[in-house]
Amino acid sequence: MDYAEKFGAALKAVHREGRYRVFADLKRRRGSFPHAEHFPGQGSAQPITVWCSNDYLGMGQHPDVIAAMHEAIDAVGAGSGGTRNISGTTHYHVELEAELADLHGKDAALLFTSAYVANDATLSTLAQLLPGVVIFSDEKNHASMIAGIRHGRGPKRIWRHNDISDLEAQLKEYDRDTPKIIVFESVYSMDVHIAPIAEICDLAKKYGALTYLDEVHAVGLYGPRGGGIAERDGVMDRVDVINGTLAKGFGVMGGYIAASRECCDALRSYASGFIFTTSLAPAIAAGALASIRHLKHSGIERARLEERVETLKKRLRAARLPVVNGVSHIVPVTVGDPVHCKAVTDALLDRYAIYVQPINYPTVPRGTERIRLTPSPVHTDQQMDHLVTALTTLWEACPLSRGQTVRLAAE
């Protein structure tokens, strides 16, 4: 077996389809987000403006978060020292789990190293703990949820995205006594859709199912205290298990679930993705704790984000750019071709010092390639003007929205 040839062939296929991914070498500037420096590989670093960060509220730069992380490092050092079972449960972890449980109105919470791991470990373990459980998964669920369902190796049903009628039709096929879990997201980040949580909870009650809600693109951003869409809609108490992240709205890293004490304790005892991995560094837990506490009491960041998002959408529409209509804080602009999508983002970076990452298959279906803009509370009107002008110029050079296969004109 020529292993190198196999790897090379796989890479050639990705290049051929125009979706080979190149990582941008960046260094953020503390206190000046969304400004950063880009290291292109040759020459000196170039100043850029970031328009695609998942640090939606800029909390990764917040003075309270940075101070808490410094304080934790000075107090206890760098690493946690082990798994949660073997010396890796620090007081920071205990406090953070209590804060997360309170945020979501649950008895308990459980920390993981990422929301991906939390979804994978939790869903696969629930299938183990509930023999014969049927999982009903929205067709646009995140890859981490799909992985967890597959690793559970139990029966699953895929229901049409946000389609309550289709979900009910599939639930009807099973006896009420059959264990069931309805798995879905609140904010679908690539299509800017929001799930009808209350209606899904109605069906769960009617057919005896648990509800599993991924709020990773909503925590910190929606609700009076940043509890997510379920809090905003007043249905948080009706959701059985909530998955969230510390890496987006809260600006640090890590993932978690919040649920009943019995559920969290069972997952703590059975989920290998939790048991056999080193816990989050204390400084990370401390920073996340400070971020959550701040956003529970401050609505300034959320209000400013909402205004910035609406302002950007209006400016893009006024420029007749193909903005995806949606009601979330994410602003996708459709390109529809992987090669063109990469060409647009390369030109934005090289010519205009604007960093946006192309979103191609498998993150989105082929033919729906896009750029995904994430305005923050600190993006200015001047930065928006620069972005809209750059996009308008590129679209005029290559009218992608009309489906023409035209390369970007060289300068």
Short mmCIF file of N, CA, C and O in Angstrom, two decimals, residues 219-335:
data_model
loop_
_atom_site.label_atom_id
_atom_site.label_comp_id
_atom_site.label_asym_id
_atom_site.label_seq_id
_atom_site.Cartn_x
_atom_site.Cartn_y
_atom_site.Cartn_z
N VAL A 219 -26.04 30.97 23.16
CA VAL A 219 -25.75 31.30 24.55
C VAL A 219 -24.89 32.57 24.63
O VAL A 219 -23.97 32.77 23.85
N GLY A 220 -25.27 33.42 25.56
CA GLY A 220 -24.63 34.72 25.70
C GLY A 220 -25.28 35.79 24.86
O GLY A 220 -25.21 36.98 25.18
N LEU A 221 -25.95 35.38 23.76
CA LEU A 221 -26.43 36.32 22.75
C LEU A 221 -27.92 36.62 22.83
O LEU A 221 -28.36 37.67 22.37
N TYR A 222 -28.70 35.70 23.37
CA TYR A 222 -30.15 35.86 23.40
C TYR A 222 -30.65 35.59 24.82
O TYR A 222 -30.04 34.85 25.58
N GLY A 223 -31.80 36.19 25.11
CA GLY A 223 -32.38 36.02 26.44
C GLY A 223 -31.93 37.12 27.39
O GLY A 223 -30.86 37.70 27.22
N PRO A 224 -32.73 37.40 28.43
CA PRO A 224 -32.40 38.46 29.38
C PRO A 224 -31.05 38.29 30.06
O PRO A 224 -30.39 39.28 30.40
N ARG A 225 -30.63 37.02 30.26
CA ARG A 225 -29.34 36.76 30.92
C ARG A 225 -28.36 36.04 30.02
O ARG A 225 -27.33 35.56 30.48
N GLY A 226 -28.68 35.92 28.75
CA GLY A 226 -27.79 35.22 27.83
C GLY A 226 -27.95 33.72 27.85
O GLY A 226 -27.04 32.99 27.44
N GLY A 227 -29.12 33.24 28.26
CA GLY A 227 -29.36 31.80 28.32
C GLY A 227 -29.69 31.16 26.99
O GLY A 227 -29.81 29.94 26.91
N GLY A 228 -29.85 31.96 25.94
CA GLY A 228 -30.10 31.41 24.62
C GLY A 228 -31.52 31.64 24.14
O GLY A 228 -32.33 32.35 24.76
N ILE A 229 -31.84 31.02 23.01
CA ILE A 229 -33.17 31.17 22.41
C ILE A 229 -34.24 30.60 23.33
O ILE A 229 -35.34 31.16 23.45
N ALA A 230 -33.96 29.48 23.99
CA ALA A 230 -34.95 28.88 24.89
C ALA A 230 -35.31 29.84 26.02
O ALA A 230 -36.48 29.93 26.41
N GLU A 231 -34.32 30.57 26.53
CA GLU A 231 -34.62 31.58 27.56
C GLU A 231 -35.42 32.73 26.94
O GLU A 231 -36.40 33.18 27.53
N ARG A 232 -34.99 33.20 25.78
CA ARG A 232 -35.70 34.29 25.12
C ARG A 232 -37.16 33.97 24.90
O ARG A 232 -38.05 34.81 25.09
N ASP A 233 -37.44 32.70 24.51
CA ASP A 233 -38.79 32.29 24.19
C ASP A 233 -39.58 31.78 25.41
O ASP A 233 -40.73 31.37 25.27
N GLY A 234 -38.93 31.78 26.57
CA GLY A 234 -39.62 31.36 27.79
C GLY A 234 -39.92 29.89 27.88
O GLY A 234 -40.89 29.48 28.54
N VAL A 235 -39.10 29.04 27.25
CA VAL A 235 -39.36 27.60 27.24
C VAL A 235 -38.17 26.80 27.78
O VAL A 235 -38.11 25.58 27.60
N MET A 236 -37.25 27.45 28.46
CA MET A 236 -36.04 26.77 28.92
C MET A 236 -36.36 25.60 29.85
O MET A 236 -35.69 24.56 29.82
N ASP A 237 -37.40 25.76 30.66
CA ASP A 237 -37.76 24.70 31.61
C ASP A 237 -38.34 23.47 30.93
O ASP A 237 -38.43 22.40 31.53
N ARG A 238 -38.71 23.60 29.64
CA ARG A 238 -39.32 22.49 28.93
C ARG A 238 -38.29 21.68 28.14
O ARG A 238 -38.63 20.63 27.58
N VAL A 239 -37.06 22.16 28.09
CA VAL A 239 -36.00 21.44 27.37
C VAL A 239 -35.23 20.58 28.38
O VAL A 239 -34.82 21.07 29.43
N ASP A 240 -35.03 19.32 28.05
CA ASP A 240 -34.42 18.39 29.00
C ASP A 240 -32.91 18.52 29.09
O ASP A 240 -32.34 18.55 30.18
N VAL A 241 -32.25 18.59 27.93
CA VAL A 241 -30.78 18.70 27.90
C VAL A 241 -30.41 19.84 26.99
O VAL A 241 -30.87 19.92 25.84
N ILE A 242 -29.58 20.76 27.48
CA ILE A 242 -29.10 21.88 26.70
C ILE A 242 -27.59 21.76 26.53
O ILE A 242 -26.87 21.57 27.51
N ASN A 243 -27.15 21.84 25.29
CA ASN A 243 -25.72 21.87 24.99
C ASN A 243 -25.32 23.30 24.68
O ASN A 243 -26.04 24.02 24.00
N GLY A 244 -24.16 23.70 25.19
CA GLY A 244 -23.68 25.05 24.93
C GLY A 244 -22.18 25.09 24.79
O GLY A 244 -21.48 24.11 25.07
N THR A 245 -21.69 26.25 24.39
CA THR A 245 -20.25 26.43 24.24
C THR A 245 -19.80 27.63 25.04
O THR A 245 -20.56 28.56 25.30
N LEU A 246 -18.53 27.61 25.42
CA LEU A 246 -17.89 28.74 26.08
C LEU A 246 -17.02 29.52 25.09
O LEU A 246 -16.37 30.48 25.47
N ALA A 247 -17.03 29.09 23.81
CA ALA A 247 -16.06 29.58 22.84
C ALA A 247 -16.63 30.61 21.87
O ALA A 247 -15.88 31.17 21.08
N LYS A 248 -17.91 30.88 21.92
CA LYS A 248 -18.51 31.83 20.97
C LYS A 248 -18.99 33.06 21.72
O LYS A 248 -18.22 33.99 21.92
N GLY A 249 -20.23 33.10 22.14
CA GLY A 249 -20.73 34.27 22.84
C GLY A 249 -19.94 34.61 24.09
O GLY A 249 -19.81 35.79 24.44
N PHE A 250 -19.39 33.59 24.76
CA PHE A 250 -18.65 33.84 25.99
C PHE A 250 -17.16 34.08 25.76
O PHE A 250 -16.44 34.44 26.68
N GLY A 251 -16.67 33.84 24.54
CA GLY A 251 -15.36 34.31 24.15
C GLY A 251 -14.15 33.55 24.67
O GLY A 251 -13.04 34.05 24.55
N VAL A 252 -14.31 32.35 25.19
CA VAL A 252 -13.15 31.62 25.73
C VAL A 252 -13.04 30.28 24.98
O VAL A 252 -12.82 30.27 23.79
N MET A 253 -13.19 29.15 25.65
CA MET A 253 -13.26 27.85 24.97
C MET A 253 -13.86 26.83 25.91
O MET A 253 -13.91 27.04 27.13
N GLY A 254 -14.29 25.71 25.33
CA GLY A 254 -14.90 24.65 26.12
C GLY A 254 -16.36 24.47 25.77
O GLY A 254 -16.96 25.30 25.07
N GLY A 255 -16.95 23.38 26.24
CA GLY A 255 -18.36 23.10 26.00
C GLY A 255 -18.99 22.52 27.25
O GLY A 255 -18.30 22.22 28.23
N TYR A 256 -20.30 22.35 27.22
CA TYR A 256 -21.00 21.84 28.41
C TYR A 256 -22.38 21.34 28.03
O TYR A 256 -22.89 21.62 26.94
N ILE A 257 -22.98 20.62 28.95
CA ILE A 257 -24.40 20.33 28.89
C ILE A 257 -25.00 20.73 30.23
O ILE A 257 -24.31 20.71 31.27
N ALA A 258 -26.25 21.11 30.22
CA ALA A 258 -27.00 21.41 31.43
C ALA A 258 -28.28 20.58 31.40
O ALA A 258 -28.97 20.53 30.38
N ALA A 259 -28.57 19.90 32.52
CA ALA A 259 -29.71 18.99 32.55
C ALA A 259 -30.07 18.69 34.00
O ALA A 259 -29.60 19.37 34.93
N SER A 260 -30.85 17.65 34.20
CA SER A 260 -31.19 17.23 35.56
C SER A 260 -29.94 16.69 36.25
O SER A 260 -28.97 16.28 35.60
N ARG A 261 -29.97 16.67 37.57
CA ARG A 261 -28.82 16.16 38.32
C ARG A 261 -28.55 14.69 37.98
O ARG A 261 -27.41 14.26 37.83
N GLU A 262 -29.64 13.91 37.83
CA GLU A 262 -29.48 12.49 37.53
C GLU A 262 -28.85 12.28 36.16
O GLU A 262 -27.98 11.41 35.99
N CYS A 263 -29.29 13.07 35.18
CA CYS A 263 -28.75 12.94 33.83
C CYS A 263 -27.27 13.29 33.82
O CYS A 263 -26.44 12.55 33.27
N CYS A 264 -26.91 14.42 34.42
CA CYS A 264 -25.50 14.84 34.43
C CYS A 264 -24.63 13.83 35.19
O CYS A 264 -23.51 13.54 34.77
N ASP A 265 -25.16 13.30 36.28
CA ASP A 265 -24.38 12.34 37.06
C ASP A 265 -24.16 11.05 36.29
O ASP A 265 -23.08 10.45 36.31
N ALA A 266 -25.20 10.63 35.56
CA ALA A 266 -25.06 9.41 34.75
C ALA A 266 -24.04 9.63 33.64
O ALA A 266 -23.18 8.76 33.38
N LEU A 267 -24.08 10.78 32.99
CA LEU A 267 -23.11 11.07 31.93
C LEU A 267 -21.70 11.19 32.50
O LEU A 267 -20.73 10.71 31.90
N ARG A 268 -21.57 11.81 33.67
CA ARG A 268 -20.27 11.90 34.33
C ARG A 268 -19.69 10.52 34.60
O ARG A 268 -18.47 10.31 34.54
N SER A 269 -20.56 9.56 34.85
CA SER A 269 -20.12 8.21 35.22
C SER A 269 -19.91 7.29 34.04
O SER A 269 -19.19 6.28 34.17
N TYR A 270 -20.51 7.60 32.88
CA TYR A 270 -20.46 6.67 31.74
C TYR A 270 -19.81 7.24 30.48
O TYR A 270 -19.34 6.46 29.63
N ALA A 271 -19.79 8.54 30.29
CA ALA A 271 -19.33 9.10 29.02
C ALA A 271 -17.81 9.10 28.94
O ALA A 271 -17.14 9.85 29.66
N SER A 272 -17.26 8.29 28.05
CA SER A 272 -15.80 8.20 27.95
C SER A 272 -15.18 9.50 27.50
O SER A 272 -14.04 9.83 27.87
N GLY A 273 -15.91 10.29 26.69
CA GLY A 273 -15.40 11.58 26.25
C GLY A 273 -15.23 12.57 27.38
O GLY A 273 -14.50 13.56 27.24
N PHE A 274 -15.89 12.30 28.49
CA PHE A 274 -15.71 13.12 29.69
C PHE A 274 -14.69 12.48 30.64
O PHE A 274 -13.80 13.16 31.16
N ILE A 275 -14.80 11.20 30.82
CA ILE A 275 -14.00 10.51 31.84
C ILE A 275 -12.52 10.52 31.51
O ILE A 275 -11.68 10.76 32.39
N PHE A 276 -12.18 10.28 30.24
CA PHE A 276 -10.79 9.99 29.89
C PHE A 276 -10.06 11.16 29.22
O PHE A 276 -9.18 10.94 28.40
N THR A 277 -10.41 12.37 29.57
CA THR A 277 -9.71 13.52 28.99
C THR A 277 -9.37 14.53 30.07
O THR A 277 -10.12 14.69 31.04
N THR A 278 -8.23 15.18 29.92
CA THR A 278 -7.81 16.19 30.88
C THR A 278 -8.81 17.34 30.89
O THR A 278 -9.30 17.77 29.86
N SER A 279 -9.09 17.85 32.07
CA SER A 279 -10.08 18.92 32.19
C SER A 279 -9.53 20.24 31.69
O SER A 279 -8.32 20.42 31.50
N LEU A 280 -10.43 21.18 31.47
CA LEU A 280 -10.06 22.52 31.03
C LEU A 280 -9.06 23.14 32.01
O LEU A 280 -9.14 22.93 33.22
N ALA A 281 -8.13 23.93 31.46
CA ALA A 281 -7.20 24.65 32.33
C ALA A 281 -7.97 25.58 33.25
O ALA A 281 -8.97 26.19 32.85
N PRO A 282 -7.53 25.72 34.50
CA PRO A 282 -8.24 26.60 35.44
C PRO A 282 -8.42 28.02 34.93
O PRO A 282 -9.46 28.63 35.16
N ALA A 283 -7.42 28.55 34.23
CA ALA A 283 -7.53 29.91 33.72
C ALA A 283 -8.67 30.03 32.71
O ALA A 283 -9.37 31.05 32.66
N ILE A 284 -8.88 28.99 31.91
CA ILE A 284 -9.97 29.00 30.94
C ILE A 284 -11.31 28.98 31.67
O ILE A 284 -12.23 29.73 31.34
N ALA A 285 -11.41 28.12 32.67
CA ALA A 285 -12.65 28.06 33.46
C ALA A 285 -12.92 29.39 34.15
O ALA A 285 -14.06 29.86 34.19
N ALA A 286 -11.87 30.01 34.66
CA ALA A 286 -12.03 31.30 35.33
C ALA A 286 -12.49 32.38 34.37
O ALA A 286 -13.35 33.21 34.69
N GLY A 287 -11.92 32.41 33.16
CA GLY A 287 -12.32 33.39 32.17
C GLY A 287 -13.76 33.20 31.74
O GLY A 287 -14.52 34.17 31.60
N ALA A 288 -14.16 31.96 31.51
CA ALA A 288 -15.55 31.67 31.12
C ALA A 288 -16.51 32.07 32.23
O ALA A 288 -17.59 32.62 31.98
N LEU A 289 -16.12 31.80 33.46
CA LEU A 289 -16.95 32.16 34.61
C LEU A 289 -17.17 33.66 34.68
O LEU A 289 -18.30 34.13 34.87
N ALA A 290 -16.12 34.43 34.47
CA ALA A 290 -16.23 35.89 34.49
C ALA A 290 -17.12 36.38 33.35
O ALA A 290 -17.93 37.31 33.52
N SER A 291 -16.99 35.77 32.18
CA SER A 291 -17.78 36.17 31.01
C SER A 291 -19.27 35.91 31.25
O SER A 291 -20.11 36.78 30.98
N ILE A 292 -19.59 34.73 31.74
CA ILE A 292 -21.00 34.38 31.99
C ILE A 292 -21.61 35.31 33.03
O ILE A 292 -22.72 35.82 32.87
N ARG A 293 -20.86 35.54 34.11
CA ARG A 293 -21.38 36.42 35.17
C ARG A 293 -21.62 37.83 34.65
O ARG A 293 -22.61 38.47 35.01
N HIS A 294 -20.72 38.31 33.80
CA HIS A 294 -20.91 39.65 33.24
C HIS A 294 -22.15 39.71 32.37
O HIS A 294 -22.98 40.63 32.50
N LEU A 295 -22.30 38.73 31.47
CA LEU A 295 -23.40 38.78 30.50
C LEU A 295 -24.75 38.45 31.14
O LEU A 295 -25.80 38.78 30.56
N LYS A 296 -24.75 37.83 32.31
CA LYS A 296 -26.01 37.63 33.02
C LYS A 296 -26.63 38.95 33.46
O LYS A 296 -27.85 39.06 33.60
N HIS A 297 -25.78 39.94 33.68
CA HIS A 297 -26.26 41.21 34.24
C HIS A 297 -26.13 42.39 33.27
O HIS A 297 -26.67 43.45 33.55
N SER A 298 -25.46 42.19 32.15
CA SER A 298 -25.27 43.28 31.19
C SER A 298 -25.97 42.94 29.88
O SER A 298 -25.67 41.92 29.25
N GLY A 299 -26.87 43.81 29.47
CA GLY A 299 -27.51 43.63 28.17
C GLY A 299 -26.96 44.56 27.10
O GLY A 299 -27.42 44.55 25.96
N ILE A 300 -25.94 45.33 27.48
CA ILE A 300 -25.39 46.32 26.55
C ILE A 300 -24.82 45.65 25.31
O ILE A 300 -25.06 46.07 24.18
N GLU A 301 -24.04 44.58 25.52
CA GLU A 301 -23.40 43.90 24.39
C GLU A 301 -24.44 43.30 23.45
O GLU A 301 -24.30 43.39 22.22
N ARG A 302 -25.49 42.71 24.00
CA ARG A 302 -26.52 42.10 23.16
C ARG A 302 -27.28 43.16 22.37
O ARG A 302 -27.59 42.97 21.18
N ALA A 303 -27.61 44.26 23.01
CA ALA A 303 -28.34 45.33 22.31
C ALA A 303 -27.49 45.94 21.19
O ALA A 303 -27.99 46.21 20.09
N ARG A 304 -26.22 46.16 21.48
CA ARG A 304 -25.33 46.73 20.47
C ARG A 304 -25.14 45.76 19.30
O ARG A 304 -25.12 46.17 18.14
N LEU A 305 -25.02 44.47 19.60
CA LEU A 305 -24.89 43.48 18.53
C LEU A 305 -26.11 43.50 17.62
O LEU A 305 -25.99 43.49 16.39
N GLU A 306 -27.29 43.52 18.20
CA GLU A 306 -28.52 43.53 17.40
C GLU A 306 -28.56 44.72 16.46
O GLU A 306 -28.91 44.59 15.27
N GLU A 307 -28.16 45.89 16.97
CA GLU A 307 -28.15 47.09 16.13
C GLU A 307 -27.14 46.98 15.00
O GLU A 307 -27.41 47.33 13.84
N ARG A 308 -25.95 46.46 15.31
CA ARG A 308 -24.89 46.33 14.30
C ARG A 308 -25.30 45.35 13.20
O ARG A 308 -25.03 45.56 12.02
N VAL A 309 -25.93 44.26 13.59
CA VAL A 309 -26.37 43.25 12.61
C VAL A 309 -27.39 43.85 11.65
O VAL A 309 -27.28 43.69 10.42
N GLU A 310 -28.38 44.54 12.19
CA GLU A 310 -29.41 45.12 11.34
C GLU A 310 -28.83 46.20 10.43
O GLU A 310 -29.23 46.33 9.27
N THR A 311 -27.88 46.96 10.94
CA THR A 311 -27.25 48.00 10.13
C THR A 311 -26.48 47.39 8.95
O THR A 311 -26.58 47.86 7.82
N LEU A 312 -25.74 46.33 9.22
CA LEU A 312 -24.98 45.69 8.15
C LEU A 312 -25.92 45.08 7.11
O LEU A 312 -25.69 45.22 5.89
N LYS A 313 -26.97 44.42 7.54
CA LYS A 313 -27.92 43.82 6.60
C LYS A 313 -28.52 44.89 5.68
O LYS A 313 -28.64 44.70 4.46
N LYS A 314 -28.90 46.02 6.25
CA LYS A 314 -29.49 47.10 5.45
C LYS A 314 -28.50 47.61 4.41
O LYS A 314 -28.87 47.87 3.26
N ARG A 315 -27.24 47.74 4.81
CA ARG A 315 -26.24 48.27 3.88
C ARG A 315 -25.94 47.26 2.76
O ARG A 315 -25.74 47.66 1.61
N LEU A 316 -25.90 46.00 3.09
CA LEU A 316 -25.66 44.98 2.07
C LEU A 316 -26.83 44.90 1.09
O LEU A 316 -26.63 44.76 -0.12
N ARG A 317 -28.05 44.98 1.62
CA ARG A 317 -29.22 44.93 0.74
C ARG A 317 -29.27 46.16 -0.15
O ARG A 317 -29.64 46.07 -1.33
N ALA A 318 -28.92 47.31 0.41
CA ALA A 318 -28.93 48.54 -0.39
C ALA A 318 -27.94 48.46 -1.54
O ALA A 318 -28.15 49.05 -2.60
N ALA A 319 -26.86 47.69 -1.33
CA ALA A 319 -25.86 47.49 -2.38
C ALA A 319 -26.24 46.35 -3.32
O ALA A 319 -25.48 45.99 -4.21
N ARG A 320 -27.42 45.75 -3.11
CA ARG A 320 -27.96 44.67 -3.94
C ARG A 320 -27.05 43.45 -3.94
O ARG A 320 -26.92 42.75 -4.94
N LEU A 321 -26.47 43.18 -2.78
CA LEU A 321 -25.68 41.97 -2.61
C LEU A 321 -26.58 40.85 -2.11
O LEU A 321 -27.55 41.09 -1.39
N PRO A 322 -26.28 39.59 -2.47
CA PRO A 322 -27.19 38.47 -2.19
C PRO A 322 -27.12 37.99 -0.73
O PRO A 322 -26.63 36.91 -0.42
N VAL A 323 -27.66 38.81 0.16
CA VAL A 323 -27.69 38.47 1.58
C VAL A 323 -28.76 37.41 1.82
O VAL A 323 -29.87 37.50 1.30
N VAL A 324 -28.43 36.40 2.63
CA VAL A 324 -29.41 35.39 3.01
C VAL A 324 -30.33 35.99 4.07
O VAL A 324 -29.87 36.48 5.10
N ASN A 325 -31.63 35.98 3.80
CA ASN A 325 -32.58 36.51 4.78
C ASN A 325 -32.61 35.61 6.01
O ASN A 325 -32.67 34.40 5.90
N GLY A 326 -32.58 36.22 7.17
CA GLY A 326 -32.62 35.46 8.41
C GLY A 326 -32.87 36.37 9.59
O GLY A 326 -32.86 37.60 9.46
N VAL A 327 -33.07 35.75 10.75
CA VAL A 327 -33.42 36.52 11.94
C VAL A 327 -32.38 36.36 13.04
O VAL A 327 -32.62 36.74 14.18
N SER A 328 -31.22 35.81 12.71
CA SER A 328 -30.19 35.65 13.73
C SER A 328 -29.11 36.70 13.54
O SER A 328 -29.19 37.57 12.66
N HIS A 329 -28.07 36.60 14.34
CA HIS A 329 -26.98 37.57 14.33
C HIS A 329 -25.94 37.29 13.24
O HIS A 329 -24.98 38.05 13.10
N ILE A 330 -26.10 36.22 12.49
CA ILE A 330 -25.14 35.82 11.45
C ILE A 330 -25.65 36.29 10.10
O ILE A 330 -26.85 36.20 9.79
N VAL A 331 -24.73 36.81 9.26
CA VAL A 331 -25.11 37.42 7.99
C VAL A 331 -24.39 36.71 6.84
O VAL A 331 -23.29 37.10 6.46
N PRO A 332 -24.99 35.67 6.26
CA PRO A 332 -24.36 35.00 5.12
C PRO A 332 -24.64 35.75 3.82
O PRO A 332 -25.71 36.32 3.62
N VAL A 333 -23.65 35.71 2.93
CA VAL A 333 -23.79 36.26 1.58
C VAL A 333 -23.51 35.12 0.61
O VAL A 333 -22.43 34.53 0.62
N THR A 334 -24.47 34.80 -0.23
CA THR A 334 -24.38 33.64 -1.10
C THR A 334 -23.42 33.88 -2.26
O THR A 334 -23.43 34.94 -2.90
N VAL A 335 -22.59 32.86 -2.53
CA VAL A 335 -21.72 32.86 -3.71
C VAL A 335 -22.13 31.74 -4.65
O VAL A 335 -22.34 31.96 -5.85
#
